[in-house]
Amino acid sequence: MPDPGSAVGRLAGALRRSRAARRLTQAQAAAVLSTSESTVQRAEAGVSTPKKYVVEGYVAKLGLDPEEAEHLLTEATRPPGRQRRVLTQAPHPGLVSTREELGRALARVWEEDNCPSPRGMQDRADKAAARTAGQQQVSTQYAFLSKSAAYRIAHRRQLPSRVEQLRSYLHACRVKENGYEVWVAAYHRVKVKEKEEAKARTEARAEERRRWRGEAGRRRAIEIMLKARLIPAESFSGSATAPWTARCRDCGLVGRFRLASVRQGHGCRECASPPQSAGRDGDSAVPAGTPPEADQALARARVPAVPGSGAEALWAGHCATCGSAGGSEYGNSRSVDSAQGSCRMCGRSRETGTEADSGVRSVV
C-alpha cells in the first residue's frame, strides 16, 4: 500500500488535487496531458515517483503550483538511504536578538526548504518582485536577490542588506508571507542593537583617549612602562594603542610596544619571563627590585623638549648622579643604539643593567 505521508505519496496527492480542481477524470486528464491514462494512474497512485515531464504537464495544463511541484519532486527523487542533514540550531525569529542568532535562523529556513540552489532562489525572488512591482504597500515589496547574496546569507556569511532583500530571501525559502512580520521585527532588533554597540565602542574609545591626555596621562603611561621594565625612547603620543618605542631594561632590545598590550602583561618578546600585568587601573607602584634611583627619576619626570620628535631630539631632565639639569640626546645618553653616552657634566659612562636605568631616565 502506498504511504500518503511519504514524499512520493505527498506528490501523488498534489497531482490528484490539481486534477480534481479542474473536475477532470483520469482519462480526460490524460487527453489534456497528451499521455496515456495508465501514466496518469501510476503518477497519482503514489507507488513510484512519476517522470519529471508528467509533473511538468500537471503544472502547465492542470494548474499545479510550480514551486510546490518542484519541492515535492525533489523530495520524492531523493536517493534512497541518503541521510537528511542535521539542521542548524537556531532560535525562533521572535526570540532573535543578535546578528549571529539571525544568521543561524536564516540558514535554518534554507535547510528546511531542502537547500535550494542559489539560481533557484534568485528565480523565485525575481518572480515575486515582478508580481508585486506595481504595488505600493511597503509590506509586499521585494528587492533583487542575486545568486551570490543568496549563497552568502544561506551560509551565514552576511545578513540581508535591507528589509526588502530579507523578504526576497524568505520567499525564496518558501516562508509564508503571513510570517514575514516576525522576521522583519527580528531584523530591526538586530540592526538597532548593532548601532547601540557601535556607539558604545566609539564612546569607549573617546574615553580611553581622554584618559591619556595631558601631563597626568603621560606620567601614568610612563609609570606603566617602567613597571613592565620598558624604558620609553620617545614621547608618549597620547594613545594607548599607538606603537611606542622603548628599550627593555633586562635584555636591551629596542622595539615598538603598545601601551594597551603592556597593561595586559605583554612586554618584551625576547625576555624569557614576561612582565606582570600593570593592571587596567594603571597601578603606579614601582615593582620590587627596582633601584631607588628609578623612583627618584620618575619623580623628576620631564616632557621632551620636542614632543614626538624621536630618540635624537634633546630631552630635558636631571642626571640621577650629579643632579644637573639640561638636555641630552636620548639615543646617545640612554645607550639605545650603543653602550656609550652619559651626563655631560659628570662624564660618567653607563653601559648596561641598573647603571643604565639610573642614568638619564628622568627625561622620559
mmCIF file of C-alpha atoms in Angstrom:
data_model
loop_
_atom_site.group_PDB
_atom_site.id
_atom_site.type_symbol
_atom_site.label_atom_id
_atom_site.label_comp_id
_atom_site.label_asym_id
_atom_site.label_seq_id
_atom_site.Cartn_x
_atom_site.Cartn_y
_atom_site.Cartn_z
ATOM 1 C CA MET A 1 0.000 0.000 0.000
ATOM 2 C CA PRO A 2 1.318 3.470 -0.818
ATOM 3 C CA ASP A 3 2.167 5.692 2.114
ATOM 4 C CA PRO A 4 0.339 9.037 1.768
ATOM 5 C CA GLY A 5 2.784 10.603 4.208
ATOM 6 C CA SER A 6 5.872 9.741 2.189
ATOM 7 C CA ALA A 7 7.453 12.121 -0.309
ATOM 8 C CA VAL A 8 6.032 10.140 -3.243
ATOM 9 C CA GLY A 9 2.629 9.980 -1.559
ATOM 10 C CA ARG A 10 2.541 13.747 -0.988
ATOM 11 C CA LEU A 11 3.445 14.355 -4.636
ATOM 12 C CA ALA A 12 0.683 11.992 -5.791
ATOM 13 C CA GLY A 13 -1.796 13.791 -3.559
ATOM 14 C CA ALA A 14 -0.863 17.141 -5.080
ATOM 15 C CA LEU A 15 -1.363 15.709 -8.580
ATOM 16 C CA ARG A 16 -4.810 14.365 -7.670
ATOM 17 C CA ARG A 17 -5.870 17.683 -6.130
ATOM 18 C CA SER A 18 -4.826 19.668 -9.204
ATOM 19 C CA ARG A 19 -6.817 17.312 -11.454
ATOM 20 C CA ALA A 20 -9.838 17.418 -9.158
ATOM 21 C CA ALA A 21 -9.739 21.221 -9.162
ATOM 22 C CA ARG A 22 -10.303 21.085 -12.934
ATOM 23 C CA ARG A 23 -13.072 18.489 -12.457
ATOM 24 C CA LEU A 24 -11.444 16.040 -14.840
ATOM 25 C CA THR A 25 -11.358 12.282 -14.810
ATOM 26 C CA GLN A 26 -8.073 10.479 -15.217
ATOM 27 C CA ALA A 27 -8.952 9.714 -18.826
ATOM 28 C CA GLN A 28 -9.766 13.357 -19.527
ATOM 29 C CA ALA A 29 -6.569 14.456 -17.774
ATOM 30 C CA ALA A 30 -4.583 12.028 -19.921
ATOM 31 C CA ALA A 31 -6.061 13.597 -23.038
ATOM 32 C CA VAL A 32 -5.196 17.083 -21.824
ATOM 33 C CA LEU A 33 -1.656 15.990 -20.973
ATOM 34 C CA SER A 34 -1.253 14.092 -24.263
ATOM 35 C CA THR A 35 -0.278 10.914 -22.455
ATOM 36 C CA SER A 36 -1.824 7.573 -21.616
ATOM 37 C CA GLU A 37 -4.403 7.024 -18.902
ATOM 38 C CA SER A 38 -2.152 4.430 -17.278
ATOM 39 C CA THR A 39 0.587 7.042 -16.931
ATOM 40 C CA VAL A 40 -1.817 9.314 -15.063
ATOM 41 C CA GLN A 41 -2.957 6.422 -12.882
ATOM 42 C CA ARG A 42 0.629 5.499 -11.942
ATOM 43 C CA ALA A 43 1.517 9.125 -11.225
ATOM 44 C CA GLU A 44 -1.464 9.574 -8.898
ATOM 45 C CA ALA A 45 -1.151 6.172 -7.223
ATOM 46 C CA GLY A 46 1.806 7.167 -5.054
ATOM 47 C CA VAL A 47 3.633 3.877 -5.528
ATOM 48 C CA SER A 48 6.540 5.186 -7.590
ATOM 49 C CA THR A 49 7.897 8.594 -8.492
ATOM 50 C CA PRO A 50 6.373 9.945 -11.728
ATOM 51 C CA LYS A 51 8.562 11.211 -14.527
ATOM 52 C CA LYS A 52 9.518 14.856 -14.467
ATOM 53 C CA TYR A 53 7.735 15.611 -17.749
ATOM 54 C CA VAL A 54 4.485 14.273 -16.255
ATOM 55 C CA VAL A 55 4.732 16.600 -13.273
ATOM 56 C CA GLU A 56 5.593 19.474 -15.593
ATOM 57 C CA GLY A 57 2.440 18.670 -17.582
ATOM 58 C CA TYR A 58 0.326 18.992 -14.427
ATOM 59 C CA VAL A 59 1.980 22.360 -13.800
ATOM 60 C CA ALA A 60 1.482 23.672 -17.325
ATOM 61 C CA LYS A 61 -2.027 22.347 -18.067
ATOM 62 C CA LEU A 62 -3.729 21.400 -14.795
ATOM 63 C CA GLY A 63 -2.746 24.352 -12.620
ATOM 64 C CA LEU A 64 -0.376 22.636 -10.172
ATOM 65 C CA ASP A 65 1.686 25.210 -8.262
ATOM 66 C CA PRO A 66 5.181 25.172 -9.828
ATOM 67 C CA GLU A 67 7.070 25.786 -6.592
ATOM 68 C CA GLU A 68 5.130 23.096 -4.747
ATOM 69 C CA ALA A 69 5.685 20.694 -7.629
ATOM 70 C CA GLU A 70 9.429 21.380 -7.678
ATOM 71 C CA HIS A 71 9.716 20.919 -3.939
ATOM 72 C CA LEU A 72 7.708 17.680 -3.838
ATOM 73 C CA LEU A 73 9.505 16.216 -6.850
ATOM 74 C CA THR A 74 12.892 16.988 -5.288
ATOM 75 C CA GLU A 75 11.843 15.241 -2.085
ATOM 76 C CA ALA A 76 10.463 12.262 -3.986
ATOM 77 C CA THR A 77 13.605 11.798 -6.054
ATOM 78 C CA ARG A 78 15.987 11.901 -3.092
ATOM 79 C CA PRO A 79 18.347 8.914 -3.398
ATOM 80 C CA PRO A 80 17.383 6.065 -1.045
ATOM 81 C CA GLY A 81 19.484 5.844 2.061
ATOM 82 C CA ARG A 82 20.601 9.439 1.834
ATOM 83 C CA GLN A 83 20.598 10.946 5.299
ATOM 84 C CA ARG A 84 18.958 14.291 5.815
ATOM 85 C CA ARG A 85 21.479 16.834 7.010
ATOM 86 C CA VAL A 86 21.349 17.996 10.595
ATOM 87 C CA LEU A 87 19.559 21.323 10.731
ATOM 88 C CA THR A 88 21.278 24.353 12.202
ATOM 89 C CA GLN A 89 20.266 25.047 15.777
ATOM 90 C CA ALA A 90 18.532 28.422 15.765
ATOM 91 C CA PRO A 91 16.002 30.261 17.962
ATOM 92 C CA HIS A 92 12.522 31.222 16.837
ATOM 93 C CA PRO A 93 12.567 34.548 14.939
ATOM 94 C CA GLY A 94 10.608 36.134 17.765
ATOM 95 C CA LEU A 95 13.490 35.368 20.144
ATOM 96 C CA VAL A 96 16.315 36.545 17.889
ATOM 97 C CA SER A 97 18.329 39.412 19.369
ATOM 98 C CA THR A 98 21.839 39.197 17.894
ATOM 99 C CA ARG A 99 23.420 39.118 14.463
ATOM 100 C CA GLU A 100 24.686 35.590 14.991
ATOM 101 C CA GLU A 101 21.240 34.313 16.010
ATOM 102 C CA LEU A 102 19.579 35.916 12.988
ATOM 103 C CA GLY A 103 22.185 34.360 10.697
ATOM 104 C CA ARG A 104 21.515 30.906 12.129
ATOM 105 C CA ALA A 105 17.753 31.365 11.824
ATOM 106 C CA LEU A 106 18.044 32.360 8.153
ATOM 107 C CA ALA A 107 20.296 29.374 7.480
ATOM 108 C CA ARG A 108 17.749 27.130 9.176
ATOM 109 C CA VAL A 109 14.852 28.132 6.881
ATOM 110 C CA TRP A 110 17.099 27.487 3.875
ATOM 111 C CA GLU A 111 17.884 23.999 5.171
ATOM 112 C CA GLU A 112 14.216 23.331 5.926
ATOM 113 C CA ASP A 113 13.469 24.072 2.265
ATOM 114 C CA ASN A 114 15.893 21.299 1.269
ATOM 115 C CA CYS A 115 18.741 23.708 0.489
ATOM 116 C CA PRO A 116 17.576 25.209 -2.831
ATOM 117 C CA SER A 117 20.254 26.306 -5.265
ATOM 118 C CA PRO A 118 21.253 29.992 -5.431
ATOM 119 C CA ARG A 119 19.976 30.183 -9.009
ATOM 120 C CA GLY A 120 16.614 28.756 -7.998
ATOM 121 C CA MET A 121 16.392 31.220 -5.123
ATOM 122 C CA GLN A 122 17.147 34.114 -7.446
ATOM 123 C CA ASP A 123 14.465 32.975 -9.886
ATOM 124 C CA ARG A 124 11.847 32.759 -7.144
ATOM 125 C CA ALA A 125 12.762 36.200 -5.808
ATOM 126 C CA ASP A 126 12.606 37.682 -9.313
ATOM 127 C CA LYS A 127 9.115 36.276 -9.835
ATOM 128 C CA ALA A 128 7.948 37.704 -6.508
ATOM 129 C CA ALA A 129 9.425 41.115 -7.339
ATOM 130 C CA ALA A 130 7.759 41.117 -10.768
ATOM 131 C CA ARG A 131 4.420 40.127 -9.270
ATOM 132 C CA THR A 132 4.442 42.981 -6.721
ATOM 133 C CA ALA A 133 6.185 45.616 -8.850
ATOM 134 C CA GLY A 134 3.038 47.723 -9.209
ATOM 135 C CA GLN A 135 2.000 47.510 -5.567
ATOM 136 C CA GLN A 136 2.642 50.430 -3.244
ATOM 137 C CA GLN A 137 2.372 48.616 0.090
ATOM 138 C CA VAL A 138 5.718 48.517 1.857
ATOM 139 C CA SER A 139 4.929 45.130 3.386
ATOM 140 C CA THR A 140 4.798 43.499 -0.056
ATOM 141 C CA GLN A 141 7.937 44.996 -1.575
ATOM 142 C CA TYR A 142 10.794 42.719 -2.630
ATOM 143 C CA ALA A 143 14.351 43.525 -3.633
ATOM 144 C CA PHE A 144 16.719 41.887 -6.072
ATOM 145 C CA LEU A 145 18.371 38.783 -4.623
ATOM 146 C CA SER A 146 21.489 37.767 -6.524
ATOM 147 C CA LYS A 147 22.844 34.241 -6.538
ATOM 148 C CA SER A 148 25.911 35.302 -4.557
ATOM 149 C CA ALA A 149 23.822 37.127 -1.939
ATOM 150 C CA ALA A 150 21.525 34.124 -1.567
ATOM 151 C CA TYR A 151 24.540 31.855 -1.086
ATOM 152 C CA ARG A 152 26.210 34.108 1.487
ATOM 153 C CA ILE A 153 23.037 34.579 3.519
ATOM 154 C CA ALA A 154 22.256 30.860 3.481
ATOM 155 C CA HIS A 155 25.793 30.062 4.647
ATOM 156 C CA ARG A 156 25.771 32.728 7.402
ATOM 157 C CA ARG A 157 28.386 34.924 5.767
ATOM 158 C CA GLN A 158 26.221 38.025 5.662
ATOM 159 C CA LEU A 159 22.777 39.336 6.556
ATOM 160 C CA PRO A 160 20.286 40.793 4.084
ATOM 161 C CA SER A 161 21.250 44.357 3.221
ATOM 162 C CA ARG A 162 17.731 45.676 3.816
ATOM 163 C CA VAL A 163 14.227 44.569 4.715
ATOM 164 C CA GLU A 164 13.169 44.132 1.082
ATOM 165 C CA GLN A 165 16.029 41.706 0.459
ATOM 166 C CA LEU A 166 15.062 39.849 3.622
ATOM 167 C CA ARG A 167 11.565 39.345 2.213
ATOM 168 C CA SER A 168 13.028 38.119 -1.077
ATOM 169 C CA TYR A 169 15.209 35.611 0.760
ATOM 170 C CA LEU A 170 12.293 34.353 2.847
ATOM 171 C CA HIS A 171 10.163 33.976 -0.277
ATOM 172 C CA ALA A 172 12.995 32.081 -1.979
ATOM 173 C CA CYS A 173 12.984 29.699 1.004
ATOM 174 C CA ARG A 174 9.185 29.257 0.754
ATOM 175 C CA VAL A 175 8.379 31.018 4.017
ATOM 176 C CA LYS A 176 4.711 32.010 4.089
ATOM 177 C CA GLU A 177 4.051 35.724 3.682
ATOM 178 C CA ASN A 178 1.965 35.885 6.859
ATOM 179 C CA GLY A 179 5.152 35.009 8.755
ATOM 180 C CA TYR A 180 7.268 37.847 7.387
ATOM 181 C CA GLU A 181 6.332 40.302 10.139
ATOM 182 C CA VAL A 182 8.137 38.432 12.902
ATOM 183 C CA TRP A 183 11.249 38.195 10.712
ATOM 184 C CA VAL A 184 11.207 41.905 9.911
ATOM 185 C CA ALA A 185 10.872 42.707 13.624
ATOM 186 C CA ALA A 186 13.867 40.473 14.396
ATOM 187 C CA TYR A 187 15.880 42.169 11.646
ATOM 188 C CA HIS A 188 15.134 45.621 13.106
ATOM 189 C CA ARG A 189 16.098 44.472 16.623
ATOM 190 C CA VAL A 190 19.453 43.242 15.405
ATOM 191 C CA LYS A 191 20.175 46.448 13.484
ATOM 192 C CA VAL A 192 19.223 48.658 16.451
ATOM 193 C CA LYS A 193 21.441 46.619 18.749
ATOM 194 C CA GLU A 194 24.363 46.864 16.331
ATOM 195 C CA LYS A 195 24.012 50.647 16.220
ATOM 196 C CA GLU A 196 23.939 50.838 20.021
ATOM 197 C CA GLU A 197 27.028 48.642 20.311
ATOM 198 C CA ALA A 198 28.882 50.710 17.705
ATOM 199 C CA LYS A 199 28.011 53.897 19.583
ATOM 200 C CA ALA A 200 29.204 52.374 22.859
ATOM 201 C CA ARG A 201 32.511 51.356 21.268
ATOM 202 C CA THR A 202 33.002 54.861 19.886
ATOM 203 C CA GLU A 203 32.341 56.400 23.294
ATOM 204 C CA ALA A 204 34.698 53.919 24.960
ATOM 205 C CA ARG A 205 37.482 54.811 22.528
ATOM 206 C CA ALA A 206 36.896 58.503 23.139
ATOM 207 C CA GLU A 207 37.026 57.962 26.901
ATOM 208 C CA GLU A 208 40.230 55.965 26.516
ATOM 209 C CA ARG A 209 41.799 58.799 24.538
ATOM 210 C CA ARG A 210 40.763 61.358 27.168
ATOM 211 C CA ARG A 211 42.313 59.216 29.886
ATOM 212 C CA TRP A 212 45.788 59.552 28.439
ATOM 213 C CA ARG A 213 45.700 63.249 27.616
ATOM 214 C CA GLY A 214 47.657 65.883 29.474
ATOM 215 C CA GLU A 215 50.561 65.662 31.864
ATOM 216 C CA ALA A 216 48.781 63.283 34.231
ATOM 217 C CA GLY A 217 48.091 60.835 31.417
ATOM 218 C CA ARG A 218 51.691 60.927 30.224
ATOM 219 C CA ARG A 219 53.027 60.314 33.706
ATOM 220 C CA ARG A 220 50.640 57.416 34.215
ATOM 221 C CA ALA A 221 51.704 55.889 30.890
ATOM 222 C CA ILE A 222 55.390 56.213 31.808
ATOM 223 C CA GLU A 223 54.768 54.565 35.165
ATOM 224 C CA ILE A 224 53.111 51.581 33.484
ATOM 225 C CA MET A 225 56.001 51.178 31.045
ATOM 226 C CA LEU A 226 58.612 51.374 33.802
ATOM 227 C CA LYS A 227 56.750 48.841 35.886
ATOM 228 C CA ALA A 228 56.893 46.481 32.888
ATOM 229 C CA ARG A 229 60.675 47.099 32.745
ATOM 230 C CA LEU A 230 60.375 49.031 29.484
ATOM 231 C CA ILE A 231 62.120 52.390 29.205
ATOM 232 C CA PRO A 232 60.423 54.737 26.686
ATOM 233 C CA ALA A 233 62.658 56.115 23.954
ATOM 234 C CA GLU A 234 60.269 58.786 22.692
ATOM 235 C CA SER A 235 57.453 60.950 23.941
ATOM 236 C CA PHE A 236 54.047 59.462 24.625
ATOM 237 C CA SER A 237 51.636 60.033 21.732
ATOM 238 C CA GLY A 238 48.560 60.150 23.952
ATOM 239 C CA SER A 239 47.115 56.901 22.571
ATOM 240 C CA ALA A 240 47.192 53.556 24.338
ATOM 241 C CA THR A 241 47.041 51.698 21.032
ATOM 242 C CA ALA A 242 49.720 53.580 19.094
ATOM 243 C CA PRO A 243 53.165 51.917 18.885
ATOM 244 C CA TRP A 244 55.640 53.370 21.394
ATOM 245 C CA THR A 245 59.402 52.926 21.027
ATOM 246 C CA ALA A 246 61.002 51.610 24.218
ATOM 247 C CA ARG A 247 64.016 49.626 25.389
ATOM 248 C CA CYS A 248 63.806 46.550 27.563
ATOM 249 C CA ARG A 249 65.719 47.053 30.797
ATOM 250 C CA ASP A 250 66.639 43.353 31.005
ATOM 251 C CA CYS A 251 67.844 42.438 27.505
ATOM 252 C CA GLY A 252 68.363 45.859 25.942
ATOM 253 C CA LEU A 253 66.052 45.164 22.997
ATOM 254 C CA VAL A 254 64.665 48.291 21.354
ATOM 255 C CA GLY A 255 61.194 47.712 19.979
ATOM 256 C CA ARG A 256 57.746 49.107 19.436
ATOM 257 C CA PHE A 257 55.185 48.413 22.136
ATOM 258 C CA ARG A 258 51.549 49.341 22.590
ATOM 259 C CA LEU A 259 50.585 50.645 25.993
ATOM 260 C CA ALA A 260 47.309 48.720 25.881
ATOM 261 C CA SER A 261 49.226 45.460 25.383
ATOM 262 C CA VAL A 262 51.724 46.314 28.094
ATOM 263 C CA ARG A 263 48.859 46.896 30.520
ATOM 264 C CA GLN A 264 47.662 43.374 29.750
ATOM 265 C CA GLY A 265 51.055 41.887 30.568
ATOM 266 C CA HIS A 266 52.611 41.688 27.098
ATOM 267 C CA GLY A 267 56.099 43.112 27.422
ATOM 268 C CA CYS A 268 59.418 42.333 25.790
ATOM 269 C CA ARG A 269 59.221 39.369 23.433
ATOM 270 C CA GLU A 270 62.867 38.419 23.857
ATOM 271 C CA CYS A 271 62.856 38.062 27.623
ATOM 272 C CA ALA A 272 62.268 34.593 28.988
ATOM 273 C CA SER A 273 59.859 35.708 31.713
ATOM 274 C CA PRO A 274 57.139 38.164 30.610
ATOM 275 C CA PRO A 275 56.440 41.133 32.873
ATOM 276 C CA GLN A 276 53.497 41.175 35.227
ATOM 277 C CA SER A 277 50.383 42.971 34.083
ATOM 278 C CA ALA A 278 50.311 46.614 35.010
ATOM 279 C CA GLY A 279 46.559 46.386 35.555
ATOM 280 C CA ARG A 280 43.641 48.099 33.959
ATOM 281 C CA ASP A 281 43.650 50.841 36.579
ATOM 282 C CA GLY A 282 47.186 51.927 35.708
ATOM 283 C CA ASP A 283 48.722 50.987 39.071
ATOM 284 C CA SER A 284 51.690 53.265 39.553
ATOM 285 C CA ALA A 285 53.528 51.177 42.136
ATOM 286 C CA VAL A 286 57.182 50.562 41.223
ATOM 287 C CA PRO A 287 57.898 46.796 41.145
ATOM 288 C CA ALA A 288 60.090 45.101 43.701
ATOM 289 C CA GLY A 289 63.762 45.085 42.853
ATOM 290 C CA THR A 290 63.712 48.410 41.017
ATOM 291 C CA PRO A 291 66.732 50.528 42.005
ATOM 292 C CA PRO A 292 65.893 53.505 44.241
ATOM 293 C CA GLU A 293 67.238 55.812 41.520
ATOM 294 C CA ALA A 294 64.343 54.715 39.264
ATOM 295 C CA ASP A 295 61.761 56.049 41.685
ATOM 296 C CA GLN A 296 63.694 59.292 42.008
ATOM 297 C CA ALA A 297 63.983 59.616 38.239
ATOM 298 C CA LEU A 298 60.256 59.096 37.804
ATOM 299 C CA ALA A 299 59.534 61.749 40.393
ATOM 300 C CA ARG A 300 61.630 64.179 38.313
ATOM 301 C CA ALA A 301 59.958 63.143 35.017
ATOM 302 C CA ARG A 302 60.029 65.759 32.290
ATOM 303 C CA VAL A 303 58.280 66.186 28.956
ATOM 304 C CA PRO A 304 60.591 66.042 25.925
ATOM 305 C CA ALA A 305 61.689 69.404 24.581
ATOM 306 C CA VAL A 306 60.331 68.472 21.134
ATOM 307 C CA PRO A 307 57.245 66.254 21.640
ATOM 308 C CA GLY A 308 57.152 63.267 19.323
ATOM 309 C CA SER A 309 60.464 64.083 17.628
ATOM 310 C CA GLY A 310 62.046 60.743 18.449
ATOM 311 C CA ALA A 311 65.174 59.473 20.139
ATOM 312 C CA GLU A 312 67.554 62.018 18.541
ATOM 313 C CA ALA A 313 65.823 65.122 19.945
ATOM 314 C CA LEU A 314 67.037 66.918 23.053
ATOM 315 C CA TRP A 315 65.208 65.799 26.168
ATOM 316 C CA ALA A 316 65.178 67.970 29.281
ATOM 317 C CA GLY A 317 65.895 66.191 32.580
ATOM 318 C CA HIS A 318 68.132 65.741 35.590
ATOM 319 C CA CYS A 319 71.109 63.450 35.919
ATOM 320 C CA ALA A 320 70.469 60.915 38.672
ATOM 321 C CA THR A 321 74.173 61.038 39.604
ATOM 322 C CA CYS A 322 75.059 64.706 39.822
ATOM 323 C CA GLY A 323 71.602 66.266 39.714
ATOM 324 C CA SER A 324 72.489 68.692 36.921
ATOM 325 C CA ALA A 325 69.672 69.855 34.644
ATOM 326 C CA GLY A 326 69.960 70.032 30.891
ATOM 327 C CA GLY A 327 69.215 68.336 27.614
ATOM 328 C CA SER A 328 70.715 65.283 26.011
ATOM 329 C CA GLU A 329 70.033 63.111 23.006
ATOM 330 C CA TYR A 330 68.221 60.033 24.171
ATOM 331 C CA GLY A 331 69.814 57.753 21.588
ATOM 332 C CA ASN A 332 73.291 58.651 22.925
ATOM 333 C CA SER A 333 72.766 59.238 26.627
ATOM 334 C CA ARG A 334 70.487 56.237 27.118
ATOM 335 C CA SER A 335 72.647 53.821 25.101
ATOM 336 C CA VAL A 336 69.762 52.919 22.823
ATOM 337 C CA ASP A 337 71.947 52.461 19.762
ATOM 338 C CA SER A 338 75.220 51.790 21.574
ATOM 339 C CA ALA A 339 76.575 51.146 25.028
ATOM 340 C CA GLN A 340 78.069 54.652 25.305
ATOM 341 C CA GLY A 341 76.779 58.008 26.444
ATOM 342 C CA SER A 342 76.473 59.843 29.767
ATOM 343 C CA CYS A 343 75.682 63.115 31.509
ATOM 344 C CA ARG A 344 77.722 65.968 30.021
ATOM 345 C CA MET A 345 78.507 67.342 33.483
ATOM 346 C CA CYS A 346 79.741 64.246 35.256
ATOM 347 C CA GLY A 347 81.061 62.452 32.145
ATOM 348 C CA ARG A 348 80.349 59.037 33.517
ATOM 349 C CA SER A 349 79.566 56.175 31.129
ATOM 350 C CA ARG A 350 76.744 53.777 31.875
ATOM 351 C CA GLU A 351 76.656 50.711 29.738
ATOM 352 C CA THR A 352 74.196 48.133 30.981
ATOM 353 C CA GLY A 353 71.856 46.967 33.665
ATOM 354 C CA THR A 354 70.954 49.020 36.702
ATOM 355 C CA GLU A 355 73.512 51.737 35.992
ATOM 356 C CA ALA A 356 71.948 52.484 32.614
ATOM 357 C CA ASP A 357 68.499 52.597 34.152
ATOM 358 C CA SER A 358 69.557 55.159 36.747
ATOM 359 C CA GLY A 359 71.054 57.487 34.121
ATOM 360 C CA VAL A 360 69.043 59.950 32.122
ATOM 361 C CA ARG A 361 65.741 58.145 32.609
ATOM 362 C CA SER A 362 64.452 61.346 34.163
ATOM 363 C CA VAL A 363 63.938 62.695 30.661
ATOM 364 C CA VAL A 364 61.188 60.125 29.978
#
